[in-house]
CSV table of C-alpha atoms and ligand atoms in Angstrom, one decimal:
chain,number,residue,atom,x,y,z
A,1,MET,CA,21.3,6.6,26.2
A,2,ASN,CA,17.5,6.5,26.2
A,3,THR,CA,15.2,3.6,25.5
A,4,ALA,CA,11.7,4.2,24.0
A,5,THR,CA,9.0,1.7,23.2
A,6,ILE,CA,6.6,2.1,20.2
A,7,ASP,CA,3.3,0.2,20.1
A,8,ALA,CA,2.8,-0.8,16.4
A,9,ARG,CA,0.5,-3.7,17.1
A,10,HIS,CA,-2.3,-4.4,14.7
A,11,LEU,CA,-0.7,-2.1,12.1
A,12,LEU,CA,0.2,-3.6,8.8
A,13,CYS,CA,3.3,-2.9,6.9
A,14,PRO,CA,4.5,-0.4,6.0
A,15,LEU,CA,2.8,1.5,8.9
A,16,PRO,CA,5.1,-0.1,11.6
A,17,VAL,CA,8.1,1.1,9.5
A,18,ILE,CA,6.7,4.6,9.2
A,19,ARG,CA,6.1,4.7,13.0
A,20,THR,CA,9.7,3.5,13.5
A,21,GLN,CA,11.0,6.1,11.1
A,22,ASP,CA,9.1,8.9,12.9
A,23,ALA,CA,10.3,7.7,16.3
A,24,VAL,CA,13.9,7.5,15.2
A,25,ALA,CA,13.7,11.1,14.0
A,26,ASP,CA,13.3,12.1,17.6
A,27,CYS,CA,16.2,9.9,18.9
A,28,ARG,CA,19.9,10.6,19.4
A,29,PRO,CA,22.7,8.3,18.1
A,30,GLY,CA,23.0,5.4,20.5
A,31,ASP,CA,19.4,5.5,21.8
A,32,HIS,CA,17.5,2.3,21.9
A,33,LEU,CA,14.0,1.8,20.4
A,34,GLN,CA,11.8,-1.2,21.0
A,35,VAL,CA,9.0,-1.6,18.4
A,36,VAL,CA,6.2,-4.0,19.3
A,37,CYS,CA,4.4,-5.4,16.3
A,38,THR,CA,2.0,-8.1,15.2
A,39,ASP,CA,2.4,-8.1,11.4
A,40,PRO,CA,5.0,-10.8,10.6
A,41,GLY,CA,6.2,-8.7,7.7
A,42,VAL,CA,8.1,-6.4,10.1
A,43,VAL,CA,10.9,-8.9,10.5
A,44,HIS,CA,11.9,-8.1,6.9
A,45,ASP,CA,10.8,-4.5,6.5
A,46,ILE,CA,12.1,-2.9,9.7
A,47,PRO,CA,15.6,-4.4,9.4
A,48,ALA,CA,15.7,-3.4,5.7
A,49,TRP,CA,14.7,0.1,6.6
A,50,CYS,CA,17.4,0.1,9.4
A,51,ARG,CA,20.1,-1.1,6.9
A,52,VAL,CA,19.4,1.7,4.4
A,53,HIS,CA,19.5,4.3,7.2
A,54,GLY,CA,22.5,3.0,9.1
A,55,HIS,CA,20.7,1.8,12.3
A,56,GLU,CA,21.4,-1.5,14.0
A,57,VAL,CA,18.9,-4.1,14.8
A,58,TYR,CA,20.1,-5.7,18.1
A,59,ALA,CA,17.2,-8.0,18.8
A,60,ILE,CA,14.2,-9.7,17.2
A,61,GLU,CA,12.1,-11.4,19.9
A,62,ARG,CA,9.0,-13.4,19.1
A,63,SER,CA,6.3,-14.3,21.7
A,64,ASP,CA,2.7,-15.3,21.3
A,65,ASN,CA,1.6,-13.4,18.1
A,66,GLU,CA,3.9,-10.5,19.0
A,67,ILE,CA,7.3,-9.5,17.7
A,68,MET,CA,9.6,-7.0,19.4
A,69,ILE,CA,12.3,-5.4,17.3
A,70,GLY,CA,15.2,-3.7,19.2
A,71,ILE,CA,17.0,-0.9,17.3
A,72,GLN,CA,20.1,1.0,18.2
A,73,VAL,CA,20.0,4.4,16.5
A,74,GLY,CA,23.0,5.1,14.3
A,75,GLU,CA,25.0,8.2,13.7
A,76,ALA,CA,23.1,11.0,12.0
A,77,ASP,CA,24.9,12.4,9.0
B,1,MET,CA,34.9,22.7,-5.6
B,2,THR,CA,31.5,22.2,-7.2
B,3,GLU,CA,28.6,21.8,-4.9
B,4,GLN,CA,27.2,18.3,-4.3
B,5,ARG,CA,23.8,18.3,-5.9
B,6,LYS,CA,21.0,16.3,-4.3
B,7,ALA,CA,17.9,14.7,-5.7
B,8,VAL,CA,14.9,12.8,-4.3
B,9,ALA,CA,13.6,9.9,-6.4
B,10,LEU,CA,10.0,8.6,-6.2
B,11,ILE,CA,10.5,4.9,-5.5
B,12,SER,CA,7.5,2.7,-6.2
B,13,GLY,CA,9.5,-0.5,-6.0
B,14,GLY,CA,9.3,-1.3,-9.7
B,15,LEU,CA,12.0,-1.4,-12.3
B,16,ASP,CA,11.5,2.1,-13.8
B,17,SER,CA,12.1,3.9,-10.5
B,18,PHE,CA,15.3,1.9,-9.9
B,19,LEU,CA,16.6,2.7,-13.4
B,20,ALA,CA,15.7,6.4,-13.1
B,21,ALA,CA,17.4,6.8,-9.7
B,22,ARG,CA,20.4,4.9,-10.9
B,23,THR,CA,20.8,6.9,-14.1
B,24,VAL,CA,21.1,10.1,-12.0
B,25,MET,CA,23.4,8.5,-9.3
B,26,ASP,CA,25.7,7.6,-12.2
B,27,GLN,CA,26.2,11.3,-12.8
B,28,GLY,CA,27.5,12.0,-9.4
B,29,VAL,CA,24.3,13.3,-7.8
B,30,HIS,CA,23.4,12.4,-4.2
B,31,VAL,CA,20.1,10.5,-4.4
B,32,GLU,CA,17.6,9.6,-1.7
B,33,GLY,CA,14.3,7.8,-2.2
B,34,ILE,CA,10.8,8.7,-1.2
B,35,ASN,CA,7.8,6.4,-1.1
B,36,PHE,CA,4.3,7.4,-0.4
B,37,TYR,CA,1.9,5.2,1.4
B,38,THR,CA,-1.7,5.8,0.4
B,39,GLY,CA,-3.4,2.8,2.0
B,40,PHE,CA,-4.1,1.4,-1.4
B,41,CYS,CA,-0.6,0.2,-2.1
B,42,VAL,CA,-0.3,-3.4,-3.2
B,43,GLU,CA,2.7,-3.7,-0.8
B,44,GLY,CA,2.5,-6.2,2.0
B,45,HIS,CA,-0.9,-6.3,3.4
B,46,THR,CA,-2.7,-9.1,1.7
B,47,HIS,CA,0.5,-11.1,1.8
B,48,ALA,CA,0.8,-10.5,5.5
B,49,ILE,CA,-2.8,-11.5,6.0
B,50,ARG,CA,-3.3,-14.6,3.8
B,51,GLU,CA,-1.8,-17.8,5.2
B,52,LYS,CA,-1.1,-19.2,1.7
B,53,ASP,CA,1.1,-16.1,0.9
B,54,ARG,CA,3.1,-16.4,4.1
B,55,ALA,CA,5.4,-19.1,2.7
B,56,ARG,CA,6.5,-16.7,-0.1
B,57,PRO,CA,9.3,-14.4,0.7
B,58,LYS,CA,7.7,-11.1,1.6
B,59,ARG,CA,9.4,-7.9,1.1
B,60,ASN,CA,8.7,-4.3,0.7
B,61,ASN,CA,9.7,-3.7,-2.8
B,62,ALA,CA,10.4,0.0,-2.4
B,63,LEU,CA,12.8,-0.8,0.5
B,64,TRP,CA,14.3,-3.6,-1.5
B,65,VAL,CA,15.0,-1.2,-4.5
B,66,ALA,CA,16.5,1.3,-2.1
B,67,GLU,CA,18.8,-1.3,-0.8
B,68,GLN,CA,19.9,-2.4,-4.2
B,69,LEU,CA,20.7,1.3,-5.0
B,70,GLY,CA,22.4,1.8,-1.7
B,71,ILE,CA,20.3,4.8,-0.9
B,72,ARG,CA,18.1,6.0,2.0
B,73,LEU,CA,14.3,5.6,1.6
B,74,HIS,CA,11.8,7.8,3.4
B,75,ILE,CA,8.3,6.3,3.6
B,76,VAL,CA,5.6,8.9,4.0
B,77,ASP,CA,2.1,8.3,5.3
B,78,ILE,CA,-0.3,10.3,3.1
B,79,ILE,CA,-3.4,8.3,3.9
B,80,GLU,CA,-5.5,11.3,5.2
B,81,GLU,CA,-4.5,13.8,2.5
B,82,TYR,CA,-4.8,11.3,-0.3
B,83,MET,CA,-8.5,10.7,0.4
B,84,ASP,CA,-9.4,13.9,-1.5
B,85,VAL,CA,-7.4,12.6,-4.5
B,86,VAL,CA,-9.5,9.4,-4.6
B,87,ILE,CA,-12.8,11.0,-3.9
B,88,ASN,CA,-12.6,14.1,-6.0
B,89,PRO,CA,-10.1,13.7,-8.8
B,90,GLN,CA,-10.1,16.8,-11.0
B,91,HIS,CA,-9.0,14.8,-14.0
B,92,GLY,CA,-11.3,11.8,-13.4
B,93,TYR,CA,-10.5,8.1,-13.1
B,94,GLY,CA,-8.6,5.6,-15.3
B,95,THR,CA,-10.1,2.3,-16.2
B,96,HIS,CA,-11.3,1.7,-12.7
B,97,LEU,CA,-11.2,3.9,-9.6
B,98,ASN,CA,-7.5,4.9,-10.2
B,99,PRO,CA,-7.1,8.6,-10.3
B,100,CYS,CA,-3.6,8.3,-11.8
B,101,LEU,CA,-3.2,11.8,-13.1
B,102,ASP,CA,-4.3,13.6,-9.9
B,103,CYS,CA,-2.3,11.0,-8.0
B,104,LYS,CA,0.9,11.9,-9.9
B,105,VAL,CA,0.4,15.6,-9.4
B,106,PHE,CA,-0.2,15.0,-5.7
B,107,MET,CA,2.9,12.9,-5.2
B,108,VAL,CA,5.2,15.1,-7.2
B,109,ASN,CA,3.9,18.1,-5.2
B,110,LYS,CA,4.6,16.2,-2.0
B,111,ALA,CA,8.1,15.5,-3.2
B,112,ARG,CA,8.5,19.2,-4.1
B,113,GLU,CA,7.6,20.1,-0.5
B,114,TRP,CA,10.1,17.6,0.7
B,115,ILE,CA,13.0,18.9,-1.3
B,116,VAL,CA,12.2,22.5,-0.1
B,117,GLU,CA,12.2,21.3,3.5
B,118,HIS,CA,15.4,19.2,3.1
B,119,ASP,CA,17.3,21.5,0.8
B,120,PHE,CA,17.5,19.1,-2.1
B,121,ASP,CA,17.8,20.3,-5.7
B,122,PHE,CA,15.4,18.3,-7.8
B,123,ILE,CA,13.0,15.4,-8.2
B,124,ILE,CA,13.3,12.2,-10.2
B,125,THR,CA,10.5,9.9,-11.4
B,126,GLY,CA,10.7,6.7,-13.5
B,127,GLU,CA,7.9,7.9,-15.9
B,128,VAL,CA,8.2,7.0,-19.6
B,129,VAL,CA,6.3,9.0,-22.3
B,130,GLY,CA,3.5,6.9,-23.7
B,131,GLN,CA,3.8,4.0,-21.3
B,132,ARG,CA,0.5,4.3,-19.6
B,133,PRO,CA,-2.7,5.4,-21.4
B,134,MET,CA,-3.8,8.3,-19.2
B,135,SER,CA,-1.0,9.6,-17.0
B,136,GLN,CA,2.1,9.3,-19.2
B,137,ARG,CA,1.2,11.0,-22.4
B,138,LYS,CA,3.5,13.8,-23.4
B,139,HIS,CA,1.1,16.7,-22.6
B,140,THR,CA,0.1,15.1,-19.3
B,141,MET,CA,3.7,14.9,-18.3
B,142,THR,CA,4.1,18.6,-18.9
B,143,MET,CA,0.9,19.1,-16.9
B,144,VAL,CA,2.2,17.1,-13.9
B,145,ALA,CA,5.3,19.2,-13.9
B,146,ARG,CA,3.3,22.4,-14.0
B,147,ASP,CA,0.4,21.5,-11.6
B,148,SER,CA,2.6,20.0,-9.0
B,149,GLY,CA,4.6,23.2,-8.9
B,150,ALA,CA,7.8,21.2,-9.5
B,151,GLY,CA,8.2,22.7,-13.0
B,152,ASP,CA,11.7,22.2,-14.4
B,153,ARG,CA,13.0,20.6,-11.2
B,154,LEU,CA,11.2,17.4,-12.2
B,155,VAL,CA,13.5,15.1,-14.2
B,156,ARG,CA,12.4,11.9,-15.9
B,157,PRO,CA,15.7,10.3,-16.8
B,158,LEU,CA,14.3,7.4,-18.8
B,159,CYS,CA,12.6,9.7,-21.4
B,160,ALA,CA,14.4,13.0,-20.7
B,161,GLN,CA,15.6,13.2,-24.3
B,162,ASN,CA,12.0,13.4,-25.5
B,163,LEU,CA,11.1,16.3,-23.2
B,164,PRO,CA,12.3,19.9,-22.9
B,165,PRO,CA,15.6,20.4,-21.0
B,166,THR,CA,15.1,20.6,-17.2
B,167,LEU,CA,16.8,22.9,-14.8
B,168,PRO,CA,19.5,20.3,-13.8
B,169,GLU,CA,20.3,19.9,-17.5
B,170,GLN,CA,20.5,23.7,-18.1
B,171,LYS,CA,22.7,24.1,-15.0
B,172,GLY,CA,25.0,21.3,-16.1
B,173,TRP,CA,24.2,19.1,-13.0
B,174,LEU,CA,23.0,16.4,-15.4
B,175,GLU,CA,24.1,15.6,-19.0
B,176,ARG,CA,21.2,15.1,-21.3
B,177,ASP,CA,23.3,12.6,-23.4
B,178,ARG,CA,23.7,10.3,-20.4
B,179,MET,CA,19.9,10.0,-19.9
B,180,TYR,CA,17.4,8.2,-22.2
B,181,GLY,CA,14.8,8.7,-24.8
B,182,PHE,CA,12.5,5.8,-24.1
B,183,SER,CA,8.9,6.0,-25.2
B,184,GLY,CA,5.9,3.8,-25.7
B,185,ARG,CA,4.7,0.6,-24.0
B,186,SER,CA,7.6,-1.7,-24.9
B,187,ARG,CA,9.5,-2.7,-21.8
B,188,ARG,CA,12.5,-4.0,-23.8
B,189,PRO,CA,14.8,-0.9,-23.3
B,190,GLN,CA,14.2,-1.0,-19.6
B,191,MET,CA,14.9,-4.7,-19.4
B,192,ALA,CA,18.1,-4.2,-21.4
B,193,LEU,CA,19.2,-1.5,-19.1
B,194,ALA,CA,18.4,-3.6,-16.0
B,195,ALA,CA,20.6,-6.4,-17.4
B,196,LYS,CA,23.4,-3.9,-17.9
B,197,TYR,CA,23.2,-3.0,-14.2
B,198,GLY,CA,22.9,-6.7,-13.2
B,199,PHE,CA,19.5,-5.8,-11.6
B,200,GLU,CA,17.3,-8.9,-11.4
B,201,ASP,CA,14.4,-10.2,-9.5
B,202,TYR,CA,12.5,-6.9,-9.6
B,203,ALA,CA,8.8,-6.7,-9.0
B,204,GLN,CA,6.6,-6.4,-12.0
B,205,PRO,CA,3.1,-5.2,-11.0
B,206,ALA,CA,0.6,-6.0,-13.7
B,207,GLY,CA,-1.8,-3.1,-13.7
B,208,GLY,CA,-0.2,-0.4,-11.7
B,209,CYS,CA,1.1,0.3,-8.2
B,210,CYS,CA,-2.1,0.2,-6.3
B,211,PHE,CA,-5.4,-1.6,-5.7
B,212,LEU,CA,-7.4,1.2,-7.3
B,213,THR,CA,-6.4,-0.3,-10.7
B,214,ASP,CA,-8.0,-3.6,-9.7
B,215,ARG,CA,-11.5,-4.1,-11.1
B,216,GLN,CA,-12.9,-6.2,-8.3
B,217,TYR,CA,-11.4,-3.8,-5.7
B,218,SER,CA,-13.0,-0.8,-7.4
B,219,ILE,CA,-16.4,-2.5,-7.5
B,220,LYS,CA,-16.2,-3.0,-3.7
B,221,LEU,CA,-15.2,0.6,-3.1
B,222,GLU,CA,-18.1,1.8,-5.3
B,223,ASP,CA,-20.4,-0.4,-3.4
B,224,LEU,CA,-19.2,1.0,-0.1
B,225,TRP,CA,-19.9,4.6,-1.3
B,226,LYS,CA,-23.2,3.8,-2.8
B,227,THR,CA,-24.6,2.0,0.2
B,228,ARG,CA,-23.4,4.7,2.6
B,229,GLY,CA,-24.8,7.4,0.4
B,230,ARG,CA,-21.5,9.2,0.8
B,231,ARG,CA,-18.2,9.1,-1.0
B,232,GLU,CA,-15.8,8.7,2.0
B,233,TYR,CA,-13.7,6.1,3.6
B,234,ASP,CA,-11.3,5.5,6.5
B,235,LEU,CA,-8.2,3.3,6.6
B,236,ASP,CA,-10.1,0.3,8.1
B,237,ASP,CA,-12.7,0.5,5.3
B,238,ILE,CA,-10.1,0.2,2.6
B,239,MET,CA,-8.1,-2.5,4.5
B,240,LEU,CA,-11.2,-4.6,4.9
B,241,LEU,CA,-11.9,-4.3,1.1
B,242,LYS,CA,-8.7,-6.3,0.6
B,243,VAL,CA,-9.7,-9.2,2.8
B,244,GLY,CA,-12.2,-12.0,2.5
B,245,ARG,CA,-15.2,-12.7,0.3
B,246,HIS,CA,-17.6,-9.8,0.2
B,247,LEU,CA,-21.3,-10.6,-0.3
B,248,ARG,CA,-24.2,-8.2,-0.4
B,249,PRO,CA,-27.5,-10.2,0.0
B,250,ARG,CA,-29.5,-7.1,0.8
B,251,ALA,CA,-29.1,-3.4,0.0
B,252,ASP,CA,-28.6,-2.8,3.7
B,253,LEU,CA,-26.4,-5.7,4.6
B,254,LYS,CA,-22.9,-6.8,3.6
B,255,LEU,CA,-21.0,-9.9,4.8
B,256,ILE,CA,-17.2,-10.2,4.9
B,257,VAL,CA,-16.3,-13.8,5.0
B,258,GLY,CA,-12.8,-15.0,6.0
B,259,ARG,CA,-11.4,-17.3,3.4
B,260,GLU,CA,-8.8,-18.9,5.6
B,261,GLU,CA,-7.1,-18.8,9.0
B,262,GLY,CA,-5.0,-15.8,8.3
B,263,GLU,CA,-8.0,-13.8,7.1
B,264,ASN,CA,-10.1,-15.0,10.1
B,265,ARG,CA,-7.4,-13.8,12.4
B,266,PHE,CA,-7.2,-10.4,10.7
B,267,LEU,CA,-11.0,-10.0,10.8
B,268,GLU,CA,-11.0,-10.9,14.5
B,269,GLY,CA,-9.3,-7.6,15.1
B,270,TYR,CA,-12.6,-5.9,14.0
B,271,ARG,CA,-14.9,-7.8,16.4
B,272,ARG,CA,-15.6,-4.8,18.5
B,273,ARG,CA,-16.7,-2.8,15.4
B,274,PHE,CA,-19.0,-5.3,13.8
B,275,VAL,CA,-21.6,-7.8,14.8
B,276,HIS,CA,-19.8,-11.1,13.8
B,277,MET,CA,-20.5,-14.8,13.7
B,278,LEU,CA,-18.8,-18.1,13.3
B,279,PRO,CA,-20.0,-21.7,13.1
B,280,ALA,CA,-19.8,-23.5,16.5
B,281,SER,CA,-20.8,-27.0,15.5
B,282,HIS,CA,-18.5,-27.1,12.5
B,283,VAL,CA,-15.2,-25.6,11.4
B,284,GLY,CA,-15.8,-22.5,9.4
B,285,PRO,CA,-15.1,-18.8,8.7
B,286,LEU,CA,-15.4,-15.7,10.8
B,287,VAL,CA,-18.0,-13.4,9.2
B,288,LEU,CA,-18.4,-9.7,9.8
B,289,LEU,CA,-21.8,-8.1,9.3
B,290,ASP,CA,-21.8,-4.6,7.9
B,291,GLY,CA,-25.2,-2.8,8.0
B,292,ASN,CA,-28.6,-3.8,9.3
B,293,THR,CA,-28.6,-6.6,11.9
B,294,ASP,CA,-32.3,-7.2,12.4
B,295,THR,CA,-33.6,-10.7,13.0
B,296,ASN,CA,-34.0,-11.5,9.3
B,297,ALA,CA,-30.5,-10.2,8.5
B,298,ILE,CA,-29.0,-12.3,11.3
B,299,GLU,CA,-30.8,-15.4,10.1
B,300,LEU,CA,-29.8,-14.8,6.5
B,301,ALA,CA,-26.2,-14.2,7.5
B,302,ALA,CA,-26.1,-17.3,9.7
B,303,ARG,CA,-27.3,-19.4,6.8
B,304,LEU,CA,-24.6,-18.0,4.6
B,305,THR,CA,-22.0,-18.5,7.3
B,306,ALA,CA,-23.1,-22.1,7.6
B,307,ARG,CA,-22.8,-22.4,3.8
B,308,PHE,CA,-19.1,-21.5,3.9
B,309,SER,CA,-18.4,-23.9,6.8
B,310,LYS,CA,-17.5,-27.5,6.7
B,311,GLY,CA,-21.1,-28.2,7.6
B,312,ARG,CA,-22.4,-26.9,4.3
B,313,ASP,CA,-24.0,-30.3,3.5
B,314,ALA,CA,-25.3,-31.0,7.0
B,315,GLY,CA,-29.0,-30.6,7.8
B,316,GLN,CA,-28.2,-28.0,10.5
B,317,VAL,CA,-25.3,-25.9,11.7
B,318,THR,CA,-25.1,-24.0,14.9
B,319,VAL,CA,-23.7,-20.5,14.5
B,320,GLU,CA,-22.4,-18.3,17.3
B,321,ILE,CA,-23.5,-14.7,17.0
B,322,ASN,CA,-21.6,-12.0,18.8
B,323,ASP,CA,-22.7,-8.4,19.2
B,324,ARG,CA,-20.3,-5.4,19.5
B,325,ASP,CA,-20.3,-5.5,23.3
B,326,GLY,CA,-19.1,-9.1,23.4
B,327,ASN,CA,-22.4,-10.8,24.2
B,328,SER,CA,-22.9,-14.0,22.3
B,329,ARG,CA,-25.8,-16.4,21.6
B,330,MET,CA,-26.3,-19.5,19.4
B,331,LEU,CA,-28.6,-20.0,16.5
B,332,ALA,CA,-29.2,-23.3,14.7
B,333,VAL,CA,-29.8,-22.8,10.9
B,334,ARG,CA,-30.0,-24.8,7.7
B,335,PRO,CA,-27.0,-23.9,5.5
B,336,MET,CA,-28.1,-22.1,2.4
B,337,PRO,CA,-27.7,-24.3,-0.7
B,338,ALA,CA,-25.2,-23.0,-3.3
B,339,ASP,CA,-27.9,-22.6,-5.9
B,340,GLU,CA,-29.9,-20.2,-3.7
B,341,ILE,CA,-27.1,-17.7,-3.7
B,342,PRO,CA,-27.5,-15.4,-6.7
B,343,ALA,CA,-24.2,-14.6,-8.4
B,344,ASP,CA,-24.8,-10.9,-8.0
B,345,TRP,CA,-24.6,-11.2,-4.2
B,346,TYR,CA,-20.8,-11.6,-4.7
B,347,LEU,CA,-19.0,-8.2,-4.9
C,1,SF4,S1,-1.8,3.2,-10.1
C,1,SF4,FE1,-2.5,4.0,-8.1
C,1,SF4,S2,-0.6,4.7,-7.1
C,1,SF4,FE2,-0.1,4.4,-9.3
C,1,SF4,S3,-0.5,6.4,-10.3
C,1,SF4,FE3,-2.4,5.3,-10.5
C,1,SF4,S4,-3.6,5.9,-8.7
C,1,SF4,FE4,-1.5,6.5,-8.2
């Protein structure tokens, strides 16, 4: 299992979702992806994108003005 | 066994794209959604920026529609390629700077490339004949199919019965009778169909799907092109046009004034790119200066900054002025009285 981090700070939705989507395309099932963002909209949009594509959000952590969303990549079909 | 047919649906996040995709899904076709991000989409941004909008539940409507349909949604960044559509539309603009016809051709063409790459069979859109003045007349719909290269692989399920049979109909992948013959501006048939599916709470954009249909936004974009002497933009330019109050007190100077905390925070992200100021003696907005920043311009901008601060009625307001390298200095000015600001300074 690999873990990758994506810097999506200062990007506004849907760009963080698009960056996540591009990164997931290079992952294997079970890999972890950590997306670091500043737009509060990501707490809705990234989990929604994960739900429709079958990936699991295992963490949403907020610190000063930053949000980290942890994703476990699902099975490709 | 018959082969599972696959279609990609252009999902804007509105009702029509939901219904179009759903109509095709009901006929046993595997459908996935595609959504194009041009940078002008109404989605998200201003809601994310403005404090007063934060309380409202914020969602990406295209993702929400995909979830209601239970389909995948691919969001595609077309910011760079789309610039040519906005700057040089072959078929001109709609009421404002919306190049709807060229935009449709461009997006359907992108979807066509996508289906080739992903081995899908056809494309679905939620267009309805006669619904919009420019881009959804019958002959323009034929033109979009032709010029995008999608041809008879482009299906509009909501008005399919008014259009020539498409390839999926000819091949028997779709039954024409199980699609619709909607036309004109009335939304009633779509609303009735939505009720049948129990689909509620959908987004209803007033003018269209993007900021280019907005009069005020188009004025600001025209102004940007005119003062630069070139019709061009980058993503930051078009983001900034969505934020704050824009004033042009001189041909060579524009001010972007944050209207509240959320906007000030967003504008702060641009402090290395613009000379900017904010009141030091009173509470007030962050202001970016775009253009000439000679002594007169700085003083004029400082007086306007003071005008939009809590010290607007004070005799004097101290304004902090910051250059692009992070050096700052103070300037004490008299706030500009409201009646000295001509209405045509506001963009
Ligand atoms: S409203 Fe905007 S996104 Fe929609 S078709 Fe017109 S130009 Fe394209």
